PDB file of C-alpha atoms in Angstrom:
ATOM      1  CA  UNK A   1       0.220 172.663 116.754  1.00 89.00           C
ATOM      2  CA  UNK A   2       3.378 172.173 119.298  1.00 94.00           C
ATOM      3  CA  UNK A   3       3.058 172.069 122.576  1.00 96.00           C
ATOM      4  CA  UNK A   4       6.276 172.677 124.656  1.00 97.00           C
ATOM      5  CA  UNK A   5       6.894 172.511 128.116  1.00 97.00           C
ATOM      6  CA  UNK A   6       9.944 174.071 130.037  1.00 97.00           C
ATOM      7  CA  UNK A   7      11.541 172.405 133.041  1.00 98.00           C
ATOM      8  CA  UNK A   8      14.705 172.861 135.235  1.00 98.00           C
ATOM      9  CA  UNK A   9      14.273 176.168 136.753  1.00 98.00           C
ATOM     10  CA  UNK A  10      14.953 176.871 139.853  1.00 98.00           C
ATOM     11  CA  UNK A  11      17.463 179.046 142.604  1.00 98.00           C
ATOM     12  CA  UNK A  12      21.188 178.491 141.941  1.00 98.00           C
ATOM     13  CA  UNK A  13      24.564 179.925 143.901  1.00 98.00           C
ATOM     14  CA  UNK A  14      26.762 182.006 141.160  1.00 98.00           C
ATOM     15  CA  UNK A  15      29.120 179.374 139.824  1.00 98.00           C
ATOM     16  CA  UNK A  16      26.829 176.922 140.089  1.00 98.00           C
ATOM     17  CA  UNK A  17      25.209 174.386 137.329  1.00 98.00           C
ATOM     18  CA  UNK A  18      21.293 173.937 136.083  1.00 98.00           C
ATOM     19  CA  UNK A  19      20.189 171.620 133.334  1.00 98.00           C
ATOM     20  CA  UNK A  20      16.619 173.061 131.578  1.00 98.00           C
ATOM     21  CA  UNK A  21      14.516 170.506 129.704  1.00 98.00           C
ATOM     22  CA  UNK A  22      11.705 171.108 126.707  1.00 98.00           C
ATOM     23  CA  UNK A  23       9.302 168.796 126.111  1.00 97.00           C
ATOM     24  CA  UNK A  24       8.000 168.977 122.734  1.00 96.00           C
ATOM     25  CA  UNK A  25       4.361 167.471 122.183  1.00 94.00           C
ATOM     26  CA  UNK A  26       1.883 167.461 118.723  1.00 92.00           C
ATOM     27  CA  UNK A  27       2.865 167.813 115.442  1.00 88.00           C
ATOM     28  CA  UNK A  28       6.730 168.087 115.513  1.00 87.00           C
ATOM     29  CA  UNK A  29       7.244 168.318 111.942  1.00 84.00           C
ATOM     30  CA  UNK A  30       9.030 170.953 109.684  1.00 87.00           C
ATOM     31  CA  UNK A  31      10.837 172.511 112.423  1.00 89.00           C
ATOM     32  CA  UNK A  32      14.066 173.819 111.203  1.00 91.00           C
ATOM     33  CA  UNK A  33      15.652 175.003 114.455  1.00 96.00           C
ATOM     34  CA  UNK A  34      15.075 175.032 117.791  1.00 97.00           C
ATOM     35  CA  UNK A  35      15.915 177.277 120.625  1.00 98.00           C
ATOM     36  CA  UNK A  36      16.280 178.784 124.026  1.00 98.00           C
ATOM     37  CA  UNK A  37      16.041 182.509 124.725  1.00 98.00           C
ATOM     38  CA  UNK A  38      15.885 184.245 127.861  1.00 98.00           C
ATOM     39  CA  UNK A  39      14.198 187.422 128.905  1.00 98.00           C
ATOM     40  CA  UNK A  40      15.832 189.258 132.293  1.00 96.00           C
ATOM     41  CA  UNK A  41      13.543 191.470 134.537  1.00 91.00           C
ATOM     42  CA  UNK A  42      12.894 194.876 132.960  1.00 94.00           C
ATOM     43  CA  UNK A  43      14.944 193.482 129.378  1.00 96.00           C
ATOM     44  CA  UNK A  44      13.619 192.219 126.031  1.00 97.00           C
ATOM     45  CA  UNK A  45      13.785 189.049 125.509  1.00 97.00           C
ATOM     46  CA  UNK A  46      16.817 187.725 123.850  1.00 97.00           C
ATOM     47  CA  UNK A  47      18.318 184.552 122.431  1.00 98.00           C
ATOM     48  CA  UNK A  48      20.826 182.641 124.166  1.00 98.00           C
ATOM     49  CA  UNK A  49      20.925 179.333 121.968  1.00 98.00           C
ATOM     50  CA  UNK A  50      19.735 177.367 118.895  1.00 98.00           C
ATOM     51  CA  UNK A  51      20.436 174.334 117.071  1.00 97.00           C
ATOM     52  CA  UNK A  52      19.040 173.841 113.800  1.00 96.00           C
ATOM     53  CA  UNK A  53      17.504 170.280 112.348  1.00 93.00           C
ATOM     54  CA  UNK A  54      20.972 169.788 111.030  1.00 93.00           C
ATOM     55  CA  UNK A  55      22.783 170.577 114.172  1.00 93.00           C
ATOM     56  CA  UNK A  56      24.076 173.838 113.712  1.00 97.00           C
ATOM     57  CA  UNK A  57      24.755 175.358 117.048  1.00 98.00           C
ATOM     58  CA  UNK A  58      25.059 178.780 117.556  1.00 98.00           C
ATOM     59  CA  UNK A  59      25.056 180.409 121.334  1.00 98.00           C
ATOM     60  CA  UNK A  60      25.503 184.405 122.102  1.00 98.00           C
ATOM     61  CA  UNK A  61      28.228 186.013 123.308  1.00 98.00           C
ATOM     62  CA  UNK A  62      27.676 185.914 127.085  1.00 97.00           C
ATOM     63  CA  UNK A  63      27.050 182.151 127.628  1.00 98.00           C
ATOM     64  CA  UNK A  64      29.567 180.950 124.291  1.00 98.00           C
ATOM     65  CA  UNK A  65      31.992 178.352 127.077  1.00 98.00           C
ATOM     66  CA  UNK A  66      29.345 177.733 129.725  1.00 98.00           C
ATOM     67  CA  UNK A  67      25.808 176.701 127.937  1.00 98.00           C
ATOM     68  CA  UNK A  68      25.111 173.703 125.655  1.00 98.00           C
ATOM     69  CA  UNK A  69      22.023 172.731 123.527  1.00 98.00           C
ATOM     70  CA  UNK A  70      21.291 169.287 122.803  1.00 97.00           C
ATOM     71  CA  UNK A  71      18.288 167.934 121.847  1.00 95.00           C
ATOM     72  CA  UNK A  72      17.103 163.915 121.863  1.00 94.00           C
ATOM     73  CA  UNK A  73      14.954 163.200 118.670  1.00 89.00           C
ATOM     74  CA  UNK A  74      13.954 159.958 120.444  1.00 91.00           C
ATOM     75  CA  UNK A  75      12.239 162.064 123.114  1.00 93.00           C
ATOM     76  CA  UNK A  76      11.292 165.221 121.440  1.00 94.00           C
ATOM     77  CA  UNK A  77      13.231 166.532 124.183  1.00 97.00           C
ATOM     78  CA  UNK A  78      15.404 169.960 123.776  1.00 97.00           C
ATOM     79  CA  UNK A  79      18.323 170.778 126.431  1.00 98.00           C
ATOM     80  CA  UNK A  80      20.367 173.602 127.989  1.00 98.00           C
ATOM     81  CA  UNK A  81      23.086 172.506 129.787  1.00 98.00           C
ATOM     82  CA  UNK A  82      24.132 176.067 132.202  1.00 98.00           C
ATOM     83  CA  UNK A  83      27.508 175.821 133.874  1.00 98.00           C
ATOM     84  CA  UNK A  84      29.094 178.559 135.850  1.00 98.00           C
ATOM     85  CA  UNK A  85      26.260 180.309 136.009  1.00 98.00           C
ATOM     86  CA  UNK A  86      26.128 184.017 137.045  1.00 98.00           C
ATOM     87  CA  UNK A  87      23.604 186.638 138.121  1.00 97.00           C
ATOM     88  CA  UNK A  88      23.293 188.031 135.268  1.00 97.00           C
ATOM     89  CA  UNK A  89      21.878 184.632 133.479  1.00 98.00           C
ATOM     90  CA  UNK A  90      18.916 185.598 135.526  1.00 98.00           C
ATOM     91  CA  UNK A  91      15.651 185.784 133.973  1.00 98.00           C
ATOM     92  CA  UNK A  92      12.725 183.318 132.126  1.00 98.00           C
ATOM     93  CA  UNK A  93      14.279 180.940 129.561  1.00 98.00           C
ATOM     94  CA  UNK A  94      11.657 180.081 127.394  1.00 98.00           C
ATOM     95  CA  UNK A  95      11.950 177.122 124.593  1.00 98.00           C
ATOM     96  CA  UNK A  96      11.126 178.076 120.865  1.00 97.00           C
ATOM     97  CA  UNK A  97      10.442 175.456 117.672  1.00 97.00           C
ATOM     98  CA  UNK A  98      10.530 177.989 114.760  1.00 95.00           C
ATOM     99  CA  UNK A  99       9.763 176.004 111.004  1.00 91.00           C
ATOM    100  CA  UNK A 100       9.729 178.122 107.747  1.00 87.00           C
ATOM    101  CA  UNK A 101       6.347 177.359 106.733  1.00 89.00           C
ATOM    102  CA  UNK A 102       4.897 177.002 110.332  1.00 90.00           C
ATOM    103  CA  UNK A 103       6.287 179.622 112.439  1.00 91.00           C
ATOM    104  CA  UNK A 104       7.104 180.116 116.247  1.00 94.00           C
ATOM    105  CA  UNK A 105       5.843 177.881 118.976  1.00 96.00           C
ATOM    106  CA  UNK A 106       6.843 178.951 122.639  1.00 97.00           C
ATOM    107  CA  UNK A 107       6.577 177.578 126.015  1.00 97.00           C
ATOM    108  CA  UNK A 108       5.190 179.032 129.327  1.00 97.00           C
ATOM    109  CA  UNK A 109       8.748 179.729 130.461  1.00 97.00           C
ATOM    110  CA  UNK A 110      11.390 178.578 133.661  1.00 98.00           C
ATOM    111  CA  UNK A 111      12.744 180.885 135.864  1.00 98.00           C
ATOM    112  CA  UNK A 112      16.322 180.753 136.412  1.00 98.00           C
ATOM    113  CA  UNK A 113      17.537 183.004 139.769  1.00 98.00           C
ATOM    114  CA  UNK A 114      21.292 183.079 140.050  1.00 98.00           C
ATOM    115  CA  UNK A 115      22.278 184.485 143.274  1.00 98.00           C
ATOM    116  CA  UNK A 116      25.660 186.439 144.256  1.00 94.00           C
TER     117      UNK A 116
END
C-alpha cells in the first residue's frame, strides 16, 4: 500500500502563488507516474499535472505557463508549484501514484480557494 498525504491548501488573492506538497509513505515501488488532479465544486474531477518515473511532464491546457510538478525521490515528496492563480483553479487537488501492475493510490485532498 501507499499512503499519501496532501498539504499546501489554503485561501489565496487571484494572482497570487501556493505551493501543494504530497507525502508519499509505504511501499513506493512500481509507480510509473505520478500526479495532481483537481476536482471544482459541482465538476468531475480532472487532471491538471503528471510526471512520469522518467520525468515526462505533461500539464492541461488551463494551468500549461503557471503550474509545475516536481517531485524529490530523496523525500518521496511530490510538488505543485501554482503561480498566478485564478478563481477558476478553485477546487480539491488531490495527489495520485498510478503503477501498471498496482493501480491508483489517492490522497484525502487540499482545498485550494482562489478569490476575485
Amino acid at each position: 500500500q501507499v499512503q499519501l498525504v496532501e498539504s499546501g491548501g489554503g485561501l489565496v488573492q487571484a494572482g497570487g502563488s501556493l505551493r501543494l506538497s504530497c507525502a508519499a509513505s509505504g511501499s513506493i515501488f512500481s509507480i510509473n507516474a505520478m500526479g495532481w488532479y483537481r476536482q471544482a465544486p459541482g465538476k468531475q474531477r480532472e487532471l491538471a499535472a503528471r510526471i512520469t518515473s522518467g520525468g515526462s511532464t505533461y500539464y492541461v491546457d488551463s494551468v500549461k505557463g503557471r503550474f509545475t510538478i516536481s517531485r524529490d525521490n530523496g523525500k518521496n515528496t511530490l510538488y505543485l508549484q501554482m503561480n498566478s492563480l485564478k478563481p477558476e483553479d478553485t477546487g480539491v487537488y488531490y495527489c495520485n501514484y498510478y503503477g501498471f501492475s498496482r493501480g491508483d493510490y489517492w490522497g484525502n485532498g487540499t482545498l485550494v480557494t482562489v478569490s476575485s
